[in-house]
Amino acid sequence: MHPAAEHSPLGKSSEYIATYTPSLLFPIPRTAKWAELGVTAQTLPWHGVDYWNCFELSWLLPSGKPVVAIGEFAIPADSPNIIESKSFKLYLNSLNQTVFASLAELQACLVKDLSGAAGKPVAVQVRTLDEVQAQGVVALPGQCIDELDVTIDNYEHPQPQLLRCDPQLIVEQTVHSHLLKSNCPVTGQPDWGSVVVEYKGSALDHASLLTYLISFRQHADFHEQCVERIYLDLKNLLQPEHLTVYARYVRRGGLDINPYRSTRPISPANVRLVRQ
């Protein structure tokens, strides 16, 4: 478990406060998990963003009438902190009985508080239900590898030694799997996700990638660190010209978390999958 997470609201009974309380946000430094992966804030081998989508965003108009909307929060992948997910939910619920004179005032408040917790500017969009409904859901790009016939005998820890490639064959391709699962390192609750690998480099053996992804099934880690581990293991293996790894996770507590990591600067579209 991340040492800071022991003091977070995760896994504990919490009072749900319905009036604005920014102190509920609980930042967790990324440095400890980066150290496990052999990187530092000064040597990060990726660009990226963590998209958080909130489906339980509500506040009051000056008339007292409530509003509901969907929040989209883009946290830079190199921010000093992640925001612990339950504290994020508690903070958002503290807006429920809080009056904001305008959407701009709400958005400015969210930017200030979330940027302060993350340690870098967080981009915020507050979207109407009609806007999100019109966007619909999308399919992941590239080839799905989930129907490959593989034998699995490890679910406890990621197994990068399972990965195989052909260094004599350079390809550019995109593959995806819906079989990513890990567990919250604090509560043990399952985190379900779909993962995409886009790269140009040594041809990756798809069956080995699938068995590797399934080896995360009982692994305990946060969403962001799972994606960073996958990214680094593939980067080390493929020596790619470019590589992007991202995961779209199923929401829990009204929030979904979607980390993107890439060898080059990216501004990906924040689209929803059928499980989201």
PDB file of C-alpha atoms in Angstrom:
ATOM      1  CA  MET A   1       0.000   0.000   0.000  1.00  0.00           C
ATOM      2  CA  HIS A   2       1.152   3.537  -0.670  1.00  0.00           C
ATOM      3  CA  PRO A   3       2.085   4.919   2.784  1.00  0.00           C
ATOM      4  CA  ALA A   4       0.086   8.120   2.263  1.00  0.00           C
ATOM      5  CA  ALA A   5      -3.036   6.138   1.346  1.00  0.00           C
ATOM      6  CA  GLU A   6      -3.210   4.732   4.883  1.00  0.00           C
ATOM      7  CA  HIS A   7      -4.344   8.175   6.050  1.00  0.00           C
ATOM      8  CA  SER A   8      -6.844   8.701   3.225  1.00  0.00           C
ATOM      9  CA  PRO A   9     -10.640   8.202   3.467  1.00  0.00           C
ATOM     10  CA  LEU A  10     -10.416   4.962   1.458  1.00  0.00           C
ATOM     11  CA  GLY A  11     -11.791   1.956   3.307  1.00  0.00           C
ATOM     12  CA  LYS A  12     -13.135   4.065   6.163  1.00  0.00           C
ATOM     13  CA  SER A  13     -16.617   5.192   7.119  1.00  0.00           C
ATOM     14  CA  SER A  14     -17.092   8.798   6.067  1.00  0.00           C
ATOM     15  CA  GLU A  15     -19.624  11.480   6.767  1.00  0.00           C
ATOM     16  CA  TYR A  16     -20.982  12.916   3.532  1.00  0.00           C
ATOM     17  CA  ILE A  17     -20.726  16.694   3.823  1.00  0.00           C
ATOM     18  CA  ALA A  18     -23.112  18.544   1.493  1.00  0.00           C
ATOM     19  CA  THR A  19     -21.643  22.045   1.692  1.00  0.00           C
ATOM     20  CA  TYR A  20     -18.437  23.228   0.071  1.00  0.00           C
ATOM     21  CA  THR A  21     -15.388  21.728   1.821  1.00  0.00           C
ATOM     22  CA  PRO A  22     -12.221  21.809  -0.313  1.00  0.00           C
ATOM     23  CA  SER A  23     -10.157  20.384   2.548  1.00  0.00           C
ATOM     24  CA  LEU A  24     -11.734  16.991   1.804  1.00  0.00           C
ATOM     25  CA  LEU A  25      -9.376  16.543  -1.169  1.00  0.00           C
ATOM     26  CA  PHE A  26      -6.557  14.152  -0.253  1.00  0.00           C
ATOM     27  CA  PRO A  27      -3.433  14.351  -2.465  1.00  0.00           C
ATOM     28  CA  ILE A  28      -1.121  11.339  -2.700  1.00  0.00           C
ATOM     29  CA  PRO A  29       2.419  11.999  -3.988  1.00  0.00           C
ATOM     30  CA  ARG A  30       3.290  10.072  -7.130  1.00  0.00           C
ATOM     31  CA  THR A  31       6.989   9.855  -6.212  1.00  0.00           C
ATOM     32  CA  ALA A  32       6.821   6.632  -4.180  1.00  0.00           C
ATOM     33  CA  LYS A  33       5.172   4.676  -6.989  1.00  0.00           C
ATOM     34  CA  TRP A  34       7.465   6.260  -9.569  1.00  0.00           C
ATOM     35  CA  ALA A  35      10.411   5.091  -7.478  1.00  0.00           C
ATOM     36  CA  GLU A  36       9.072   1.516  -7.621  1.00  0.00           C
ATOM     37  CA  LEU A  37       9.181   1.812 -11.408  1.00  0.00           C
ATOM     38  CA  GLY A  38      12.682   3.286 -11.398  1.00  0.00           C
ATOM     39  CA  VAL A  39      11.753   6.801 -12.506  1.00  0.00           C
ATOM     40  CA  THR A  40      11.710  10.223 -10.889  1.00  0.00           C
ATOM     41  CA  ALA A  41       9.901  13.486 -11.558  1.00  0.00           C
ATOM     42  CA  GLN A  42      13.015  14.619 -13.451  1.00  0.00           C
ATOM     43  CA  THR A  43      13.319  11.474 -15.608  1.00  0.00           C
ATOM     44  CA  LEU A  44       9.731  10.681 -16.534  1.00  0.00           C
ATOM     45  CA  PRO A  45       9.793   8.760 -19.853  1.00  0.00           C
ATOM     46  CA  TRP A  46       6.249   9.715 -20.818  1.00  0.00           C
ATOM     47  CA  HIS A  47       3.818  12.496 -21.603  1.00  0.00           C
ATOM     48  CA  GLY A  48       0.186  12.144 -20.741  1.00  0.00           C
ATOM     49  CA  VAL A  49      -2.939  12.944 -18.816  1.00  0.00           C
ATOM     50  CA  ASP A  50      -5.345  11.321 -16.385  1.00  0.00           C
ATOM     51  CA  TYR A  51      -8.951  11.943 -17.383  1.00  0.00           C
ATOM     52  CA  TRP A  52     -11.452  11.746 -14.556  1.00  0.00           C
ATOM     53  CA  ASN A  53     -15.165  11.811 -15.399  1.00  0.00           C
ATOM     54  CA  CYS A  54     -17.687  12.604 -12.669  1.00  0.00           C
ATOM     55  CA  PHE A  55     -21.272  11.476 -13.178  1.00  0.00           C
ATOM     56  CA  GLU A  56     -22.523  12.764  -9.808  1.00  0.00           C
ATOM     57  CA  LEU A  57     -21.907  16.502 -10.111  1.00  0.00           C
ATOM     58  CA  SER A  58     -24.627  18.742  -8.682  1.00  0.00           C
ATOM     59  CA  TRP A  59     -24.949  22.198  -7.111  1.00  0.00           C
ATOM     60  CA  LEU A  60     -27.559  24.883  -6.383  1.00  0.00           C
ATOM     61  CA  LEU A  61     -28.543  27.957  -8.367  1.00  0.00           C
ATOM     62  CA  PRO A  62     -29.107  31.222  -6.450  1.00  0.00           C
ATOM     63  CA  SER A  63     -32.835  30.403  -6.612  1.00  0.00           C
ATOM     64  CA  GLY A  64     -32.182  27.193  -4.684  1.00  0.00           C
ATOM     65  CA  LYS A  65     -32.913  25.009  -7.694  1.00  0.00           C
ATOM     66  CA  PRO A  66     -30.432  22.132  -8.122  1.00  0.00           C
ATOM     67  CA  VAL A  67     -28.473  21.450 -11.298  1.00  0.00           C
ATOM     68  CA  VAL A  68     -26.939  18.172 -12.431  1.00  0.00           C
ATOM     69  CA  ALA A  69     -24.091  17.858 -14.923  1.00  0.00           C
ATOM     70  CA  ILE A  70     -21.091  15.718 -15.802  1.00  0.00           C
ATOM     71  CA  GLY A  71     -17.593  16.898 -14.935  1.00  0.00           C
ATOM     72  CA  GLU A  72     -14.457  16.170 -16.953  1.00  0.00           C
ATOM     73  CA  PHE A  73     -11.126  16.727 -15.216  1.00  0.00           C
ATOM     74  CA  ALA A  74      -7.745  16.453 -16.970  1.00  0.00           C
ATOM     75  CA  ILE A  75      -4.865  15.994 -14.514  1.00  0.00           C
ATOM     76  CA  PRO A  76      -1.344  16.209 -16.025  1.00  0.00           C
ATOM     77  CA  ALA A  77       0.542  12.907 -15.847  1.00  0.00           C
ATOM     78  CA  ASP A  78       3.571  14.721 -14.428  1.00  0.00           C
ATOM     79  CA  SER A  79       1.660  16.423 -11.627  1.00  0.00           C
ATOM     80  CA  PRO A  80       3.285  15.858  -8.214  1.00  0.00           C
ATOM     81  CA  ASN A  81       0.136  14.239  -6.809  1.00  0.00           C
ATOM     82  CA  ILE A  82      -2.759  12.034  -7.712  1.00  0.00           C
ATOM     83  CA  ILE A  83      -6.013  12.777  -5.883  1.00  0.00           C
ATOM     84  CA  GLU A  84      -7.287   9.876  -3.827  1.00  0.00           C
ATOM     85  CA  SER A  85     -10.556   8.795  -5.412  1.00  0.00           C
ATOM     86  CA  LYS A  86     -12.832   8.662  -2.363  1.00  0.00           C
ATOM     87  CA  SER A  87     -11.662  12.100  -1.249  1.00  0.00           C
ATOM     88  CA  PHE A  88     -12.429  13.331  -4.772  1.00  0.00           C
ATOM     89  CA  LYS A  89     -15.967  11.946  -4.465  1.00  0.00           C
ATOM     90  CA  LEU A  90     -16.446  13.434  -0.994  1.00  0.00           C
ATOM     91  CA  TYR A  91     -15.261  16.816  -2.247  1.00  0.00           C
ATOM     92  CA  LEU A  92     -17.622  16.749  -5.228  1.00  0.00           C
ATOM     93  CA  ASN A  93     -20.518  15.794  -2.973  1.00  0.00           C
ATOM     94  CA  SER A  94     -19.710  18.799  -0.791  1.00  0.00           C
ATOM     95  CA  LEU A  95     -20.946  20.925  -3.694  1.00  0.00           C
ATOM     96  CA  ASN A  96     -24.440  19.412  -3.563  1.00  0.00           C
ATOM     97  CA  GLN A  97     -25.955  22.071  -1.274  1.00  0.00           C
ATOM     98  CA  THR A  98     -23.614  24.872  -2.294  1.00  0.00           C
ATOM     99  CA  VAL A  99     -24.835  27.889  -4.291  1.00  0.00           C
ATOM    100  CA  PHE A 100     -22.870  29.061  -7.316  1.00  0.00           C
ATOM    101  CA  ALA A 101     -23.965  32.209  -9.100  1.00  0.00           C
ATOM    102  CA  SER A 102     -22.915  30.868 -12.493  1.00  0.00           C
ATOM    103  CA  LEU A 103     -21.346  27.938 -14.283  1.00  0.00           C
ATOM    104  CA  ALA A 104     -18.180  30.012 -14.647  1.00  0.00           C
ATOM    105  CA  GLU A 105     -17.984  30.454 -10.873  1.00  0.00           C
ATOM    106  CA  LEU A 106     -18.348  26.698 -10.322  1.00  0.00           C
ATOM    107  CA  GLN A 107     -15.736  25.899 -12.937  1.00  0.00           C
ATOM    108  CA  ALA A 108     -13.265  28.411 -11.494  1.00  0.00           C
ATOM    109  CA  CYS A 109     -13.751  26.862  -8.052  1.00  0.00           C
ATOM    110  CA  LEU A 110     -13.098  23.355  -9.384  1.00  0.00           C
ATOM    111  CA  VAL A 111      -9.973  24.466 -11.244  1.00  0.00           C
ATOM    112  CA  LYS A 112      -8.556  26.196  -8.151  1.00  0.00           C
ATOM    113  CA  ASP A 113      -9.189  23.343  -5.728  1.00  0.00           C
ATOM    114  CA  LEU A 114      -8.193  20.443  -7.992  1.00  0.00           C
ATOM    115  CA  SER A 115      -5.079  22.211  -9.280  1.00  0.00           C
ATOM    116  CA  GLY A 116      -4.066  22.908  -5.700  1.00  0.00           C
ATOM    117  CA  ALA A 117      -4.429  19.244  -4.760  1.00  0.00           C
ATOM    118  CA  ALA A 118      -2.700  17.894  -7.882  1.00  0.00           C
ATOM    119  CA  GLY A 119       0.130  20.439  -7.756  1.00  0.00           C
ATOM    120  CA  LYS A 120      -0.276  21.386 -11.426  1.00  0.00           C
ATOM    121  CA  PRO A 121      -3.056  23.074 -13.418  1.00  0.00           C
ATOM    122  CA  VAL A 122      -6.078  20.807 -13.896  1.00  0.00           C
ATOM    123  CA  ALA A 123      -8.349  21.452 -16.874  1.00  0.00           C
ATOM    124  CA  VAL A 124     -12.071  21.313 -16.062  1.00  0.00           C
ATOM    125  CA  GLN A 125     -15.111  21.006 -18.290  1.00  0.00           C
ATOM    126  CA  VAL A 126     -18.652  20.912 -16.942  1.00  0.00           C
ATOM    127  CA  ARG A 127     -20.908  19.336 -19.548  1.00  0.00           C
ATOM    128  CA  THR A 128     -24.669  19.029 -19.792  1.00  0.00           C
ATOM    129  CA  LEU A 129     -26.334  15.643 -19.962  1.00  0.00           C
ATOM    130  CA  ASP A 130     -27.508  16.441 -23.496  1.00  0.00           C
ATOM    131  CA  GLU A 131     -23.927  17.113 -24.603  1.00  0.00           C
ATOM    132  CA  VAL A 132     -22.636  13.832 -23.225  1.00  0.00           C
ATOM    133  CA  GLN A 133     -25.610  11.876 -24.529  1.00  0.00           C
ATOM    134  CA  ALA A 134     -25.067  13.283 -28.016  1.00  0.00           C
ATOM    135  CA  GLN A 135     -21.452  12.138 -27.914  1.00  0.00           C
ATOM    136  CA  GLY A 136     -22.563   8.537 -27.377  1.00  0.00           C
ATOM    137  CA  VAL A 137     -20.156   5.648 -26.865  1.00  0.00           C
ATOM    138  CA  VAL A 138     -17.297   4.503 -29.076  1.00  0.00           C
ATOM    139  CA  ALA A 139     -15.388   1.318 -29.848  1.00  0.00           C
ATOM    140  CA  LEU A 140     -11.695   1.079 -29.083  1.00  0.00           C
ATOM    141  CA  PRO A 141      -9.301   1.384 -32.034  1.00  0.00           C
ATOM    142  CA  GLY A 142      -7.322  -1.465 -33.514  1.00  0.00           C
ATOM    143  CA  GLN A 143      -7.496  -5.223 -33.112  1.00  0.00           C
ATOM    144  CA  CYS A 144      -9.059  -6.833 -30.053  1.00  0.00           C
ATOM    145  CA  ILE A 145      -6.864  -9.667 -28.744  1.00  0.00           C
ATOM    146  CA  ASP A 146      -9.336 -11.097 -26.227  1.00  0.00           C
ATOM    147  CA  GLU A 147     -10.345 -14.128 -28.321  1.00  0.00           C
ATOM    148  CA  LEU A 148      -6.814 -15.523 -28.519  1.00  0.00           C
ATOM    149  CA  ASP A 149      -6.435 -19.013 -27.038  1.00  0.00           C
ATOM    150  CA  VAL A 150      -4.022 -18.601 -24.123  1.00  0.00           C
ATOM    151  CA  THR A 151      -3.257 -20.542 -20.953  1.00  0.00           C
ATOM    152  CA  ILE A 152      -3.108 -18.535 -17.730  1.00  0.00           C
ATOM    153  CA  ASP A 153      -1.428 -19.670 -14.516  1.00  0.00           C
ATOM    154  CA  ASN A 154      -0.586 -16.380 -12.773  1.00  0.00           C
ATOM    155  CA  TYR A 155      -2.904 -13.662 -11.541  1.00  0.00           C
ATOM    156  CA  GLU A 156      -1.020 -12.226  -8.563  1.00  0.00           C
ATOM    157  CA  HIS A 157       1.667  -9.970 -10.008  1.00  0.00           C
ATOM    158  CA  PRO A 158       2.475  -8.429 -13.384  1.00  0.00           C
ATOM    159  CA  GLN A 159       4.771 -10.733 -15.346  1.00  0.00           C
ATOM    160  CA  PRO A 160       6.768  -8.703 -17.911  1.00  0.00           C
ATOM    161  CA  GLN A 161       8.859 -11.788 -18.704  1.00  0.00           C
ATOM    162  CA  LEU A 162       5.789 -13.182 -20.478  1.00  0.00           C
ATOM    163  CA  LEU A 163       6.024 -10.507 -23.186  1.00  0.00           C
ATOM    164  CA  ARG A 164       7.510 -11.525 -26.538  1.00  0.00           C
ATOM    165  CA  CYS A 165       8.342  -9.638 -29.726  1.00  0.00           C
ATOM    166  CA  ASP A 166      10.159 -10.080 -33.038  1.00  0.00           C
ATOM    167  CA  PRO A 167      12.932  -7.469 -33.174  1.00  0.00           C
ATOM    168  CA  GLN A 168      13.542  -8.282 -36.842  1.00  0.00           C
ATOM    169  CA  LEU A 169      10.046  -7.160 -37.818  1.00  0.00           C
ATOM    170  CA  ILE A 170       9.091  -3.506 -37.341  1.00  0.00           C
ATOM    171  CA  VAL A 171       5.378  -2.771 -37.415  1.00  0.00           C
ATOM    172  CA  GLU A 172       2.987   0.052 -36.644  1.00  0.00           C
ATOM    173  CA  GLN A 173      -0.209  -1.190 -35.065  1.00  0.00           C
ATOM    174  CA  THR A 174      -2.920  -0.721 -32.444  1.00  0.00           C
ATOM    175  CA  VAL A 175      -4.322  -3.502 -30.275  1.00  0.00           C
ATOM    176  CA  HIS A 176      -6.680  -3.527 -27.314  1.00  0.00           C
ATOM    177  CA  SER A 177      -8.097  -5.752 -24.601  1.00  0.00           C
ATOM    178  CA  HIS A 178     -11.068  -5.504 -22.281  1.00  0.00           C
ATOM    179  CA  LEU A 179      -9.595  -8.050 -19.848  1.00  0.00           C
ATOM    180  CA  LEU A 180      -7.573  -5.683 -17.685  1.00  0.00           C
ATOM    181  CA  LYS A 181      -8.419  -5.962 -14.010  1.00  0.00           C
ATOM    182  CA  SER A 182      -6.509  -4.984 -10.883  1.00  0.00           C
ATOM    183  CA  ASN A 183      -7.458  -4.305  -7.276  1.00  0.00           C
ATOM    184  CA  CYS A 184      -7.506  -1.143  -5.199  1.00  0.00           C
ATOM    185  CA  PRO A 185      -4.379  -1.284  -3.000  1.00  0.00           C
ATOM    186  CA  VAL A 186      -6.340  -0.008   0.016  1.00  0.00           C
ATOM    187  CA  THR A 187      -9.801  -1.598  -0.128  1.00  0.00           C
ATOM    188  CA  GLY A 188      -9.115  -4.611  -2.357  1.00  0.00           C
ATOM    189  CA  GLN A 189     -12.111  -3.716  -4.532  1.00  0.00           C
ATOM    190  CA  PRO A 190     -11.775  -4.688  -8.202  1.00  0.00           C
ATOM    191  CA  ASP A 191     -10.927  -2.091 -10.834  1.00  0.00           C
ATOM    192  CA  TRP A 192     -12.121  -3.114 -14.313  1.00  0.00           C
ATOM    193  CA  GLY A 193     -10.642  -1.574 -17.426  1.00  0.00           C
ATOM    194  CA  SER A 194      -9.980  -1.736 -21.149  1.00  0.00           C
ATOM    195  CA  VAL A 195      -6.445  -1.060 -22.361  1.00  0.00           C
ATOM    196  CA  VAL A 196      -5.094   0.164 -25.701  1.00  0.00           C
ATOM    197  CA  VAL A 197      -1.528  -0.195 -27.004  1.00  0.00           C
ATOM    198  CA  GLU A 198      -0.526   1.924 -30.014  1.00  0.00           C
ATOM    199  CA  TYR A 199       3.092   1.685 -31.191  1.00  0.00           C
ATOM    200  CA  LYS A 200       5.670   1.536 -33.936  1.00  0.00           C
ATOM    201  CA  GLY A 201       8.449  -0.865 -33.076  1.00  0.00           C
ATOM    202  CA  SER A 202       9.344  -4.537 -32.841  1.00  0.00           C
ATOM    203  CA  ALA A 203       6.333  -6.716 -33.634  1.00  0.00           C
ATOM    204  CA  LEU A 204       4.621  -7.581 -30.369  1.00  0.00           C
ATOM    205  CA  ASP A 205       3.343 -11.122 -29.900  1.00  0.00           C
ATOM    206  CA  HIS A 206      -0.350 -10.616 -29.170  1.00  0.00           C
ATOM    207  CA  ALA A 207      -0.846 -13.792 -27.151  1.00  0.00           C
ATOM    208  CA  SER A 208       2.034 -12.836 -24.869  1.00  0.00           C
ATOM    209  CA  LEU A 209       0.530  -9.373 -24.400  1.00  0.00           C
ATOM    210  CA  LEU A 210      -2.813 -10.883 -23.399  1.00  0.00           C
ATOM    211  CA  THR A 211      -1.283 -13.238 -20.825  1.00  0.00           C
ATOM    212  CA  TYR A 212       0.763 -10.317 -19.476  1.00  0.00           C
ATOM    213  CA  LEU A 213      -2.311  -8.092 -19.094  1.00  0.00           C
ATOM    214  CA  ILE A 214      -4.240 -10.862 -17.347  1.00  0.00           C
ATOM    215  CA  SER A 215      -1.354 -11.244 -14.863  1.00  0.00           C
ATOM    216  CA  PHE A 216      -2.527  -7.921 -13.360  1.00  0.00           C
ATOM    217  CA  ARG A 217      -5.826  -9.547 -12.314  1.00  0.00           C
ATOM    218  CA  GLN A 218      -5.053  -9.773  -8.581  1.00  0.00           C
ATOM    219  CA  HIS A 219      -2.367  -7.081  -8.545  1.00  0.00           C
ATOM    220  CA  ALA A 220      -2.970  -4.245  -6.071  1.00  0.00           C
ATOM    221  CA  ASP A 221      -2.196  -0.785  -7.415  1.00  0.00           C
ATOM    222  CA  PHE A 222      -3.823   2.475  -8.463  1.00  0.00           C
ATOM    223  CA  HIS A 223      -5.094   2.904 -12.029  1.00  0.00           C
ATOM    224  CA  GLU A 224      -2.345   5.359 -12.947  1.00  0.00           C
ATOM    225  CA  GLN A 225       0.489   3.110 -11.789  1.00  0.00           C
ATOM    226  CA  CYS A 226      -0.912   0.067 -13.614  1.00  0.00           C
ATOM    227  CA  VAL A 227      -0.853   1.976 -16.900  1.00  0.00           C
ATOM    228  CA  GLU A 228       2.621   3.345 -16.200  1.00  0.00           C
ATOM    229  CA  ARG A 229       3.900  -0.177 -15.480  1.00  0.00           C
ATOM    230  CA  ILE A 230       2.425  -1.511 -18.724  1.00  0.00           C
ATOM    231  CA  TYR A 231       3.888   1.427 -20.636  1.00  0.00           C
ATOM    232  CA  LEU A 232       7.395   0.923 -19.206  1.00  0.00           C
ATOM    233  CA  ASP A 233       7.399  -2.851 -19.705  1.00  0.00           C
ATOM    234  CA  LEU A 234       6.384  -2.431 -23.364  1.00  0.00           C
ATOM    235  CA  LYS A 235       8.816   0.433 -23.931  1.00  0.00           C
ATOM    236  CA  ASN A 236      11.685  -1.654 -22.552  1.00  0.00           C
ATOM    237  CA  LEU A 237      10.735  -4.620 -24.742  1.00  0.00           C
ATOM    238  CA  LEU A 238       9.848  -2.954 -28.028  1.00  0.00           C
ATOM    239  CA  GLN A 239      12.331  -0.062 -28.114  1.00  0.00           C
ATOM    240  CA  PRO A 240       9.602   1.740 -30.059  1.00  0.00           C
ATOM    241  CA  GLU A 241       9.792   4.757 -32.310  1.00  0.00           C
ATOM    242  CA  HIS A 242       6.600   5.775 -30.576  1.00  0.00           C
ATOM    243  CA  LEU A 243       4.310   4.186 -27.996  1.00  0.00           C
ATOM    244  CA  THR A 244       1.020   5.148 -26.383  1.00  0.00           C
ATOM    245  CA  VAL A 245      -0.699   3.107 -23.684  1.00  0.00           C
ATOM    246  CA  TYR A 246      -4.005   4.076 -22.145  1.00  0.00           C
ATOM    247  CA  ALA A 247      -6.756   2.465 -20.117  1.00  0.00           C
ATOM    248  CA  ARG A 248     -10.423   3.351 -19.812  1.00  0.00           C
ATOM    249  CA  TYR A 249     -11.642   2.140 -16.429  1.00  0.00           C
ATOM    250  CA  VAL A 250     -15.192   1.386 -15.311  1.00  0.00           C
ATOM    251  CA  ARG A 251     -16.520   3.975 -12.902  1.00  0.00           C
ATOM    252  CA  ARG A 252     -16.748   3.397  -9.175  1.00  0.00           C
ATOM    253  CA  GLY A 253     -18.402   5.843  -6.800  1.00  0.00           C
ATOM    254  CA  GLY A 254     -19.579   7.969  -9.711  1.00  0.00           C
ATOM    255  CA  LEU A 255     -16.023   8.498 -11.039  1.00  0.00           C
ATOM    256  CA  ASP A 256     -14.051   6.825 -13.781  1.00  0.00           C
ATOM    257  CA  ILE A 257     -10.284   7.230 -14.174  1.00  0.00           C
ATOM    258  CA  ASN A 258      -8.572   7.033 -17.554  1.00  0.00           C
ATOM    259  CA  PRO A 259      -4.750   7.331 -17.611  1.00  0.00           C
ATOM    260  CA  TYR A 260      -2.895   8.011 -20.901  1.00  0.00           C
ATOM    261  CA  ARG A 261       0.888   7.669 -21.276  1.00  0.00           C
ATOM    262  CA  SER A 262       2.877   8.282 -24.458  1.00  0.00           C
ATOM    263  CA  THR A 263       6.375   8.826 -25.789  1.00  0.00           C
ATOM    264  CA  ARG A 264       5.179  12.088 -27.349  1.00  0.00           C
ATOM    265  CA  PRO A 265       2.894  14.929 -26.291  1.00  0.00           C
ATOM    266  CA  ILE A 266      -0.746  13.973 -26.815  1.00  0.00           C
ATOM    267  CA  SER A 267      -4.162  15.575 -26.472  1.00  0.00           C
ATOM    268  CA  PRO A 268      -6.445  12.539 -26.693  1.00  0.00           C
ATOM    269  CA  ALA A 269     -10.201  12.742 -27.016  1.00  0.00           C
ATOM    270  CA  ASN A 270     -11.971  11.801 -23.792  1.00  0.00           C
ATOM    271  CA  VAL A 271     -14.545   9.387 -25.205  1.00  0.00           C
ATOM    272  CA  ARG A 272     -16.737   6.822 -23.426  1.00  0.00           C
ATOM    273  CA  LEU A 273     -16.792   3.057 -23.939  1.00  0.00           C
ATOM    274  CA  VAL A 274     -19.828   0.840 -23.627  1.00  0.00           C
ATOM    275  CA  ARG A 275     -18.886  -0.117 -20.022  1.00  0.00           C
ATOM    276  CA  GLN A 276     -18.586   3.562 -19.117  1.00  0.00           C
TER     277      GLN A 276
END
